[in-house]
Short mmCIF file of C-alpha atoms and ligand atoms in Angstrom, two decimals:
data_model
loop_
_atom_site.label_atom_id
_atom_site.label_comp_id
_atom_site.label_asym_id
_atom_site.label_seq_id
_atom_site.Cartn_x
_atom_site.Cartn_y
_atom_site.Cartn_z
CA UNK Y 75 11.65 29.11 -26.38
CA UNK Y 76 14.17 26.16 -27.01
CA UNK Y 77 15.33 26.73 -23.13
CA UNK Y 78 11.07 26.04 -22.64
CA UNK Y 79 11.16 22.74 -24.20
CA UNK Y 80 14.60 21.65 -23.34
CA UNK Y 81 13.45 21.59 -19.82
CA UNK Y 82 10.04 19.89 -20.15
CA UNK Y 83 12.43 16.80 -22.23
CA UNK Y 84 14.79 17.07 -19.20
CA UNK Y 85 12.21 16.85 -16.55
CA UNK Y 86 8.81 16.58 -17.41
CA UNK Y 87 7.83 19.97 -15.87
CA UNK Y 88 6.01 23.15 -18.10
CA UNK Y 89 5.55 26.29 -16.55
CA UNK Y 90 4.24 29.60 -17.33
CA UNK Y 91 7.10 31.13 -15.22
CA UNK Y 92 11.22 30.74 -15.58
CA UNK Y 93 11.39 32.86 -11.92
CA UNK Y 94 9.28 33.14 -8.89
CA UNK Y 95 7.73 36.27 -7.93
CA UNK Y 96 10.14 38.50 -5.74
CA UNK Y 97 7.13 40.17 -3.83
CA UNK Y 98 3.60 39.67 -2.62
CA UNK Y 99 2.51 42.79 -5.22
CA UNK Y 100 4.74 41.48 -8.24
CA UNK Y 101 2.71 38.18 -7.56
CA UNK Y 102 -0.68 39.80 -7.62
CA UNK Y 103 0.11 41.67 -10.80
CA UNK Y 104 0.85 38.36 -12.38
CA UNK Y 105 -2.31 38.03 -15.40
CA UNK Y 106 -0.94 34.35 -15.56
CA UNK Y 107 -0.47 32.46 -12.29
CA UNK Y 108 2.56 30.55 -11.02
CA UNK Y 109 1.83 26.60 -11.79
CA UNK Y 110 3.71 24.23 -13.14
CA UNK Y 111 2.40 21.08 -15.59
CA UNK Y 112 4.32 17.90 -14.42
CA UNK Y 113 4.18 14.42 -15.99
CA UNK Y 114 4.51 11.85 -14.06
CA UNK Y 115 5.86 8.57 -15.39
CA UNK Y 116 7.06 10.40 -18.38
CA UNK Y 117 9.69 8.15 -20.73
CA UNK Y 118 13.10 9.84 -20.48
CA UNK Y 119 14.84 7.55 -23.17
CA UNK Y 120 18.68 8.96 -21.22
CA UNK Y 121 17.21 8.70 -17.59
CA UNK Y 122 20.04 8.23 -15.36
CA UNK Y 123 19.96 5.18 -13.54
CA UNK Y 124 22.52 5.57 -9.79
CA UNK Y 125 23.47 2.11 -8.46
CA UNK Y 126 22.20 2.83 -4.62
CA UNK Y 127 18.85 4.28 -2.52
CA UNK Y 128 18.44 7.75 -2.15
CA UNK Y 129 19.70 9.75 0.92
CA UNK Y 130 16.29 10.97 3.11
CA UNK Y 131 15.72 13.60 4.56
CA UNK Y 132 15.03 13.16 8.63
CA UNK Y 133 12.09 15.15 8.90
CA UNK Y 134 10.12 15.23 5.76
CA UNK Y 135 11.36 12.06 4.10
CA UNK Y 136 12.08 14.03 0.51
CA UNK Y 137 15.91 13.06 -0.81
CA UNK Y 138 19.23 14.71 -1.37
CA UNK Y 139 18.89 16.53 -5.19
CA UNK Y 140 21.20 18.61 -7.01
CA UNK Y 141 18.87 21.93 -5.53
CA UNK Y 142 20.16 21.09 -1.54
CA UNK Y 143 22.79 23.28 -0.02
CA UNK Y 144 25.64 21.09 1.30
CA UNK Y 145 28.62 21.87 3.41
CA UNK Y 146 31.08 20.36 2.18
CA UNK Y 147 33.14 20.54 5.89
CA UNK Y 148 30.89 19.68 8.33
CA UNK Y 149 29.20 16.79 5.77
CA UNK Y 150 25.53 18.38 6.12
CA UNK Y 151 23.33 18.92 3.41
CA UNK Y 152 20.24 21.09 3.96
CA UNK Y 153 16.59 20.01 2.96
CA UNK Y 154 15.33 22.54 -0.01
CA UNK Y 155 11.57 21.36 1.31
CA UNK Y 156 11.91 21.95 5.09
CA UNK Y 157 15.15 23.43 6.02
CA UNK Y 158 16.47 20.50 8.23
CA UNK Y 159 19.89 20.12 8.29
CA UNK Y 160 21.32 16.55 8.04
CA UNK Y 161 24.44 14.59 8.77
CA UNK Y 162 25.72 12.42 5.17
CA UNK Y 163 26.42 9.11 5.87
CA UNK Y 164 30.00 7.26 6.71
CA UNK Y 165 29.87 6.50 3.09
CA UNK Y 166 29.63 9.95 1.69
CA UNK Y 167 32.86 10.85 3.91
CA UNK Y 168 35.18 11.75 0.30
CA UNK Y 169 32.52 14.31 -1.07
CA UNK Y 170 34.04 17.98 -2.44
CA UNK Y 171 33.01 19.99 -4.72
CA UNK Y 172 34.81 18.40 -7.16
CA UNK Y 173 33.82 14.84 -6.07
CA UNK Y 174 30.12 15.24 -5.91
CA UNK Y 175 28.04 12.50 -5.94
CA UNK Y 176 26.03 11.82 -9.57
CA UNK Y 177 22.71 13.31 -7.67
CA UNK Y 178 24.33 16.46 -6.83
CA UNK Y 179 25.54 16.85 -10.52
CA UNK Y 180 23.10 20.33 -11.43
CA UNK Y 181 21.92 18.79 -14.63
CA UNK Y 182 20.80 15.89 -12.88
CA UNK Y 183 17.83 16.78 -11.97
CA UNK Y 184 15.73 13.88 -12.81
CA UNK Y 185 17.16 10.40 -12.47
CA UNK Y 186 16.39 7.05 -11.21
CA UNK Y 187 17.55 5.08 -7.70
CA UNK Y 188 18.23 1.79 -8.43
CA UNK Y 189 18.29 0.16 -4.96
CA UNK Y 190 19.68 -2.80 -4.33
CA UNK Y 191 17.66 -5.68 -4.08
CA UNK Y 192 15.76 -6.18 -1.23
CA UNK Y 193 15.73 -9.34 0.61
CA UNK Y 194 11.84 -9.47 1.22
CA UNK Y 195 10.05 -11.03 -1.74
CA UNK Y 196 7.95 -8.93 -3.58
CA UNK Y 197 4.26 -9.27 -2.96
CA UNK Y 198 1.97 -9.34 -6.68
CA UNK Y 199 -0.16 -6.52 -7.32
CA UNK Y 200 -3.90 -6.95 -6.33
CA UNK Y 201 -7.30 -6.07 -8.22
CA UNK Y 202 -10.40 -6.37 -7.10
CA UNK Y 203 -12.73 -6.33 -9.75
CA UNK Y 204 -16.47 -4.74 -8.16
CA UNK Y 205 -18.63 -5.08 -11.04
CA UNK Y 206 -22.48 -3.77 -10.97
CA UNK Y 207 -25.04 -5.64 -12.49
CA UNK Y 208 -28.16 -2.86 -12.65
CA UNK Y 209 -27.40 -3.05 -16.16
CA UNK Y 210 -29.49 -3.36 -19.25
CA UNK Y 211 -28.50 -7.03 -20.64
CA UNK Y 212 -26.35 -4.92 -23.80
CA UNK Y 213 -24.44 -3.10 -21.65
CA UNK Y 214 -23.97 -6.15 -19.58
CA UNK Y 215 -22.54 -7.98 -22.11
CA UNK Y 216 -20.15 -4.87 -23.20
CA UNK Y 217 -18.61 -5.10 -19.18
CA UNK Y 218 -18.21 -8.75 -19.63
CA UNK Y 219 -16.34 -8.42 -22.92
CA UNK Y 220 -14.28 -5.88 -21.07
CA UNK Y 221 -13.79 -7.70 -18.19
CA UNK Y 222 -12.72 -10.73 -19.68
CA UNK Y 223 -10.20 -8.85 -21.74
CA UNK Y 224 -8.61 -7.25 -18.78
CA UNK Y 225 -8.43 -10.91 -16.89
CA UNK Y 226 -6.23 -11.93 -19.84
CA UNK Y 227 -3.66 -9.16 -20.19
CA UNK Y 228 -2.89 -8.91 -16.16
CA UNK Y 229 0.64 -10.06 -15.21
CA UNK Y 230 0.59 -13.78 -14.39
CA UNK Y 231 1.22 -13.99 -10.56
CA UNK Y 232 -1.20 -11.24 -9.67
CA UNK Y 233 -4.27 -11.92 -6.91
CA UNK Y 234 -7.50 -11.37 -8.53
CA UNK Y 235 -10.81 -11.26 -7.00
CA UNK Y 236 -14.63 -10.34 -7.92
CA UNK Y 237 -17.80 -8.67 -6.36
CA UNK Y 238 -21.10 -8.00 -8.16
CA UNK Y 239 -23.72 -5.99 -6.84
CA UNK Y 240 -27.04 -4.54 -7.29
CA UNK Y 241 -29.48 -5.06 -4.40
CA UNK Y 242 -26.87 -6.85 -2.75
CA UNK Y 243 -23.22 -6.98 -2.76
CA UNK Y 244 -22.00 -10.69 -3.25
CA UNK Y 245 -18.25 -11.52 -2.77
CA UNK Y 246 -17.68 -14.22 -5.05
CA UNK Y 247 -15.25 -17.31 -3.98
CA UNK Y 248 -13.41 -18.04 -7.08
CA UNK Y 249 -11.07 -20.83 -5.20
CA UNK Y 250 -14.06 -22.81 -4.56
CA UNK Y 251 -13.63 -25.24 -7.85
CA UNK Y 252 -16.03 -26.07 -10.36
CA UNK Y 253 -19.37 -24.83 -9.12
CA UNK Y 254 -19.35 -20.79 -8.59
CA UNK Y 255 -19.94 -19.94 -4.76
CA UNK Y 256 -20.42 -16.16 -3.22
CA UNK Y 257 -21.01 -14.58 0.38
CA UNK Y 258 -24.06 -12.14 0.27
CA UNK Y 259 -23.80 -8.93 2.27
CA UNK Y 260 -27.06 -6.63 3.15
CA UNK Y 261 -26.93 -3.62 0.31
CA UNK Y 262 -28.35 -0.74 2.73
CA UNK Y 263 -25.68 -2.02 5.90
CA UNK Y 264 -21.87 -1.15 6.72
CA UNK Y 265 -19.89 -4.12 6.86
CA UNK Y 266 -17.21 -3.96 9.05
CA UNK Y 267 -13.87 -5.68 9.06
CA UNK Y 268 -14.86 -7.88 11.95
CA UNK Y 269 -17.97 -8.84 10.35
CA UNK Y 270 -15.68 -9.86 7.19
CA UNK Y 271 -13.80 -12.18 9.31
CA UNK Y 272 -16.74 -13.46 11.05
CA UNK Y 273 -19.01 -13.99 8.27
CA UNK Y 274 -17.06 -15.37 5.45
CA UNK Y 275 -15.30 -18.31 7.21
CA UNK Y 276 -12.20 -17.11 7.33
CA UNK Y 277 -11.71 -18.91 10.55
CA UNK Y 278 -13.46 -22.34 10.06
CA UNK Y 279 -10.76 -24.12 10.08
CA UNK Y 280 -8.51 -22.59 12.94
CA UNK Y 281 -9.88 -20.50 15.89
CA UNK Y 282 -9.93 -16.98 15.41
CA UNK Y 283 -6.66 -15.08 17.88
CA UNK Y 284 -8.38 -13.69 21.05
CA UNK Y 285 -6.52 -10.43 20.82
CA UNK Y 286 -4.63 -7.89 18.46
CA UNK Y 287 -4.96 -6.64 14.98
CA UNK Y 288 -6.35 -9.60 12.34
CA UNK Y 289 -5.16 -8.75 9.03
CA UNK Y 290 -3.27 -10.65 6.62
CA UNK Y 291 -0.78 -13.75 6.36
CA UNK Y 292 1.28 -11.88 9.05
CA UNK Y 293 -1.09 -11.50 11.38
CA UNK Y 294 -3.08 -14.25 12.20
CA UNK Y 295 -5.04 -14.93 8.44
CA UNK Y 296 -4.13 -18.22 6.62
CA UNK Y 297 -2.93 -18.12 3.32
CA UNK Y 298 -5.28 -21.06 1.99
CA UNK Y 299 -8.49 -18.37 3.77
CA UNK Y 300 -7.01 -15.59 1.69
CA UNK Y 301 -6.94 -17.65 -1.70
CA UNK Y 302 -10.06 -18.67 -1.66
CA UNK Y 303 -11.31 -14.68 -2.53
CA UNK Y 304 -7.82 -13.87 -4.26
CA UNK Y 305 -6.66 -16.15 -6.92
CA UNK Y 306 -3.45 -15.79 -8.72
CA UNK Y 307 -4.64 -14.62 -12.09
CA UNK Y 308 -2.97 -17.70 -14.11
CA UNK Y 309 -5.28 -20.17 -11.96
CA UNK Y 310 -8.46 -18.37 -11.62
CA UNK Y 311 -8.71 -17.20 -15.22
CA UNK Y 312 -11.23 -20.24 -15.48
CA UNK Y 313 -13.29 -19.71 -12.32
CA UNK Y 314 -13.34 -15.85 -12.81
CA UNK Y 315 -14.72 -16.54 -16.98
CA UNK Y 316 -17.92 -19.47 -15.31
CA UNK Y 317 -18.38 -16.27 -13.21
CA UNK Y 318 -19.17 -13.85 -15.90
CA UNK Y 319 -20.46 -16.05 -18.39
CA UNK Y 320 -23.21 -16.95 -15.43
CA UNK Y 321 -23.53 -12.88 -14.47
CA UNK Y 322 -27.24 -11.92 -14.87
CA UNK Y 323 -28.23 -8.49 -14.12
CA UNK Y 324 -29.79 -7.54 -10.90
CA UNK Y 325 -32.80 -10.48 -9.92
CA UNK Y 326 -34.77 -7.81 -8.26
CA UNK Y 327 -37.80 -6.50 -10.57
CA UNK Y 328 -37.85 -2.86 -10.72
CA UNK Y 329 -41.14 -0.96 -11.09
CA UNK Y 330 -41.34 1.94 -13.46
CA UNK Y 331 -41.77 4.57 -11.33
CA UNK Y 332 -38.54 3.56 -9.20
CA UNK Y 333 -34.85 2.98 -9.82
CA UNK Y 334 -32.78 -0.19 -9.61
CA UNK Y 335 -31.20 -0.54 -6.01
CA UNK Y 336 -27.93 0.35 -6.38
CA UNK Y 337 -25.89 -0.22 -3.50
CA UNK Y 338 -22.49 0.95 -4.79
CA UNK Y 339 -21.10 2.38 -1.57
CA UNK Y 340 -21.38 -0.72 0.12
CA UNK Y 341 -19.90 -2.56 -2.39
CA UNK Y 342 -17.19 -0.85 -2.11
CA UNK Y 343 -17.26 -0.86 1.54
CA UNK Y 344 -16.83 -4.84 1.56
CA UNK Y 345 -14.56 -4.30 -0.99
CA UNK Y 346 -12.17 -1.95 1.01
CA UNK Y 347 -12.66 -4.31 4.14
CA UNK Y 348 -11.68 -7.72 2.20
CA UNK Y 349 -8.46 -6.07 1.19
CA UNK Y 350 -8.21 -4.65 4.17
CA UNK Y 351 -8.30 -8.48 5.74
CA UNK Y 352 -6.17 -9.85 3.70
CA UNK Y 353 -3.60 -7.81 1.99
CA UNK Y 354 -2.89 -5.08 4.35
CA UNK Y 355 -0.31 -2.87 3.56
CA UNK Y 356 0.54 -4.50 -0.45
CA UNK Y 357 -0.30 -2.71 -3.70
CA UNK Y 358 -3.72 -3.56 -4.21
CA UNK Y 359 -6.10 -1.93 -6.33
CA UNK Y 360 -10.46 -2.22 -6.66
CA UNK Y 361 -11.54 -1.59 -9.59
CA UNK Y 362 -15.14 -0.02 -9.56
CA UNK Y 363 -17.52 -0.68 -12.62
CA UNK Y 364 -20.52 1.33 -12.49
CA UNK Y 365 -23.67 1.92 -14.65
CA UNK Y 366 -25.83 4.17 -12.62
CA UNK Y 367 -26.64 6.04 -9.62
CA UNK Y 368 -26.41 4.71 -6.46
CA UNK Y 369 -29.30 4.68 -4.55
CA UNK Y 370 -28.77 2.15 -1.22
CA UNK Y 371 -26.67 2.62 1.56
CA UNK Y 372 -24.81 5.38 2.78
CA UNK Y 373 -23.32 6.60 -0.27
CA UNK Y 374 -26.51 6.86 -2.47
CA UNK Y 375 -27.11 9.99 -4.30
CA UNK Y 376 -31.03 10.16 -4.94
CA UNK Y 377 -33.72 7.95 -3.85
CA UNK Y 378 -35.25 5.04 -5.65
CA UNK Y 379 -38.29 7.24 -6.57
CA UNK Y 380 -38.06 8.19 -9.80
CA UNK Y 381 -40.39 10.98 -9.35
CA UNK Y 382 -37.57 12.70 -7.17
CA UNK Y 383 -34.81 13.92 -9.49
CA UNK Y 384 -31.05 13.39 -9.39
CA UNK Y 385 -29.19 16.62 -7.78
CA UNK Y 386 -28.19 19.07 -10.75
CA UNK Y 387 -25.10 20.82 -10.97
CA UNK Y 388 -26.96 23.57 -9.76
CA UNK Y 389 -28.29 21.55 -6.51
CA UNK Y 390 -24.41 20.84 -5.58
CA UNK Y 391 -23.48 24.57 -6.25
CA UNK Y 392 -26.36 26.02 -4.02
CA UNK Y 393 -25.55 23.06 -1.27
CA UNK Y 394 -29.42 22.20 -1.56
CA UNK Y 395 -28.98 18.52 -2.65
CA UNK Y 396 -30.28 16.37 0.67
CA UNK Y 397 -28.14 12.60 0.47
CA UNK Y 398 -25.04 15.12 -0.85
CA UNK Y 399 -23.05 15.75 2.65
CA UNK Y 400 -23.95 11.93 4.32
CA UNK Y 401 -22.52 10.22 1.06
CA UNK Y 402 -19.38 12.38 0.88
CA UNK Y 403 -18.70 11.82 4.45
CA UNK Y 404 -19.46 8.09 4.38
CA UNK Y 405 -16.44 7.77 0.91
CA UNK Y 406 -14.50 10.48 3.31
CA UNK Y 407 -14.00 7.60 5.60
CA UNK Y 408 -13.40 5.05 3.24
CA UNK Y 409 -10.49 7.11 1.70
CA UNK Y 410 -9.00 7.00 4.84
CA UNK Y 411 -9.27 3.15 5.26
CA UNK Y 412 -7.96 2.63 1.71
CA UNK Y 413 -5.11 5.24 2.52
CA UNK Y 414 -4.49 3.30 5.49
CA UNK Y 415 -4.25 -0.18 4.35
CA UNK Y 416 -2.29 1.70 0.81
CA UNK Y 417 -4.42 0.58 -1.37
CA UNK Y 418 -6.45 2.19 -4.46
CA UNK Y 419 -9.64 3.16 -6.08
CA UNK Y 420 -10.41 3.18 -9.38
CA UNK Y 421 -13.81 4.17 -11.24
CA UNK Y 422 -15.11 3.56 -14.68
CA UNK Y 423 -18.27 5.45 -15.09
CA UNK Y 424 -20.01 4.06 -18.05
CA UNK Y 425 -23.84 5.32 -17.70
CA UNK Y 426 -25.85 8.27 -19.74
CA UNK Y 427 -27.36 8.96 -16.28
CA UNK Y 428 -25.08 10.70 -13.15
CA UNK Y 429 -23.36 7.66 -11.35
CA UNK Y 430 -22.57 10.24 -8.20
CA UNK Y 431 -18.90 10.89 -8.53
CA UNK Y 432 -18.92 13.86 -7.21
CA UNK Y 433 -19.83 12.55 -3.81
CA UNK Y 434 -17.26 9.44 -4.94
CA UNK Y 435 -14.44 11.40 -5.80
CA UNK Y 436 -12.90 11.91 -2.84
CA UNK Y 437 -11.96 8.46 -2.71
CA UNK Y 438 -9.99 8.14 -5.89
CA UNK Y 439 -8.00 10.98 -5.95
CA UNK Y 440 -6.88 10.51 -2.02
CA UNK Y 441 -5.56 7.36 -2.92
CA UNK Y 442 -4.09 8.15 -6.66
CA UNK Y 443 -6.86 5.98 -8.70
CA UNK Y 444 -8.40 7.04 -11.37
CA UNK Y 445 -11.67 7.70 -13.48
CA UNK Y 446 -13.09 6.95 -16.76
CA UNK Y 447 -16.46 8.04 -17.90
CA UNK Y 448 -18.20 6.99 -20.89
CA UNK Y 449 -21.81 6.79 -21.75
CA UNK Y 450 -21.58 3.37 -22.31
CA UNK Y 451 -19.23 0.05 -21.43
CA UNK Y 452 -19.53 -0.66 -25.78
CA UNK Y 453 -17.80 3.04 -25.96
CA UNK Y 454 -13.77 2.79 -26.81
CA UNK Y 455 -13.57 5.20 -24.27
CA UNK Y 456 -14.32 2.45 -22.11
CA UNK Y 457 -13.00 -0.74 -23.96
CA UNK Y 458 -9.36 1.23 -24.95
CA UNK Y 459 -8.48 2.72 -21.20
CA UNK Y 460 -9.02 -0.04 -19.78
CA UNK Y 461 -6.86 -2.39 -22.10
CA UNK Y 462 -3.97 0.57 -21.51
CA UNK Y 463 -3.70 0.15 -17.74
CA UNK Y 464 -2.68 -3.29 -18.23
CA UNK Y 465 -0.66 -2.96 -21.76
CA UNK Y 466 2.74 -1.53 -21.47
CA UNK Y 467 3.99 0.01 -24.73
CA UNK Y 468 5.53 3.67 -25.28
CA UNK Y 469 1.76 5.03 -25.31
CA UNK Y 470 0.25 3.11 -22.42
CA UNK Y 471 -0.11 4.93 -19.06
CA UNK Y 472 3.32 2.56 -17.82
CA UNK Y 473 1.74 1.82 -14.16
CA UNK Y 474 4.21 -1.01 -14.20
CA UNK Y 475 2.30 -3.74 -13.35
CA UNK Y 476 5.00 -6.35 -13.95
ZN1 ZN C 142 13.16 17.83 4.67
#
């Protein structure tokens, strides 16, 4: 048993197993299956730390561990994940088995690479706050608090920007100045990347490049274009607060018998295709606030009619629940943009009605986001896991903002 926990302090890993099956019937006969419980981030207080990058593989990218099979005369080292055989470096000339490099020592089996530095600079994490506003004035208020709070604990130097939605999506240009100024997109259209560019000035003040990819300071965007939607946090904290302290729920009256329009897939749509513009290819990050079911565009889940119920559990199970398969193709896509461009999707959920993340979910967990439900933004749920992705203390999720 001490062997158990000695290993999950080592390397973060639990498993039901200490050996693999040897056969297919041994494996079948298993009551428990194999699986293994691994921690990512975990704090290893004696991590480690090697002075150089990590040795990659040529074919699968993974790196040279203490589990590889090496040959120590012809200076090859064998892939444990695909079985390609590759050459070590000039560098790595003096290895033996008694010289081994530190991440071919066998109790070494989780450390750290520090590389050296890189002579790029480092770009500043994005978020893109898309907030909705089909919200009852109290739990309006709750998001702002929220909101407000998370504007104040990110790092210094990162690029902040803000939609709202309801009805329609509005992108909100927080380098304007004093007066609050946003672009208003169509909820029930798909905004493209070239309608981005065209419609929100980005070229105004320079004509637009007559061929090739347009996407970020690199290619062909100006930086002062990009700031006016992405602020460094320290100089839009001001702008950003007018915003929310002006944020009214959605204008748009809603009759009894019919639900708010909710156009949450197209918010994040314009969402996906603004960072898409401008930040191609740097950590960036939207982070979806959402109160209800989305019911415009092509990822809504019911229709506004209240008389026609939300898909059960039951309705997903038996396939029988109509707007299901065009809404999870429609965020199929969009995971595939965000993957793309390598950026993320988060979600907090914070409705006592279905906000439709099962049709959403593909999109966070292809690009490594994350979720939070609640019932309600007032909820601690809400108010505490949000504060944690920012904070950065022994037990705070350590996404290493900074
Ligand atoms: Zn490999």
């Amino acid at each position: 048993m001490a062997e158990f926990v000695d290993l999950e302090t080592q390397d973060g890993v639990r498993m039901p197993w200490n050996v693999f099956p040897g056969s297919k019937q041994e494996s079948i006969n298993y009551v428990v299956p194999v699986s293994a419980i691994y921690t990512p981030l975990k704090h290893f207080p004696d991590m480690p730390i090697l002075p150089y990058s990590p040795l990659r593989c040529r074919t699968c990218r993974s790196i040279l561990n203490s589990f590889s099979v090496v040959d120590f005369i012809a200076k090859i080292w064998i892939c444990p994940f695909c079985f390609q055989r590759n050459h070590f470096p000039p560098h790595y000339n003096s290895i033996s088995e008694e010289n081994l490099p530190a991440e071919l020592f066998p109790q070494y089996t989780t450390i750290e690479y520090k590389a050296e530095a890189s002579t790029k600079p480092v770009s500043p994490p994005v978020f893109l706050f898309v907030v909705d506003t089909c919200l009852i004035e109290e739990e309006l208020g709750c998001l702002k608090i929220g909101l407000a709070q998370a504007i104040a604990l990110v790092p210094e130097n990162s690029l902040v920007g803000l939609i709202t939605f309801g009805t329609y999506v509005n992108v909100h240009e927080l380098g304007f100045g004093q007066i609050s100024k946003s672009y208003v997109f169509q909820g029930g259209k798909e905004v493209t990347k070239d309608q981005i560019l065209e419609s929100m000035g980005f070229f105004s003040k320079k004509a637009k490049p007559s061929s090739g990819v347009i996407a970020g300071v690199r290619d062909g965007l100006s930086s002062e274009s990009i700031g006016r939607f992405l602020l460094p946090a320290s100089e839009c904290e001001f702008a950003l607060n007018l915003v929310l302290e002006e944020l009214q729920k959605d204008q748009w009256s809603v009759p009894a018998d019919r639900r708010a329009t909710r156009c949450t897939s197209t918010a994040l749509n314009v969402a996906t295709g603004l960072l898409g513009v401008c930040v191609p290819g740097s950590g960036a990050r939207i982070m979806a606030f959402i109160g209800g079911p989305s019911t415009e565009g092509l990822g809504a889940i019911v229709s506004k009619n209240l008389s026609e119920p939300i898909r059960s559990h039951k309705d997903l199970d038996k396939d029988s629940a109509p707007l299901y398969h065009k809404a999870v193709k429609f965020y199929e896509g969009l995971s595939k943009q965000l993957v793309n461009q390598g950026h993320v999707l988060d979600v907090f959920a914070c409705a006592l009605d279905q906000v439709g993340l099962a049709e959403l979910k593909v999109a966070v967990e292809r690009t490594g986001g994350l979720v939070v439900l609640a019932e309600s933004f007032g909820h601690s749920v809400f108010k505490d896991s949000l504060k944690r992705i920012f904070q950065s203390s022994e037990y705070d999720l350590g996404l290493s903002f900074k």
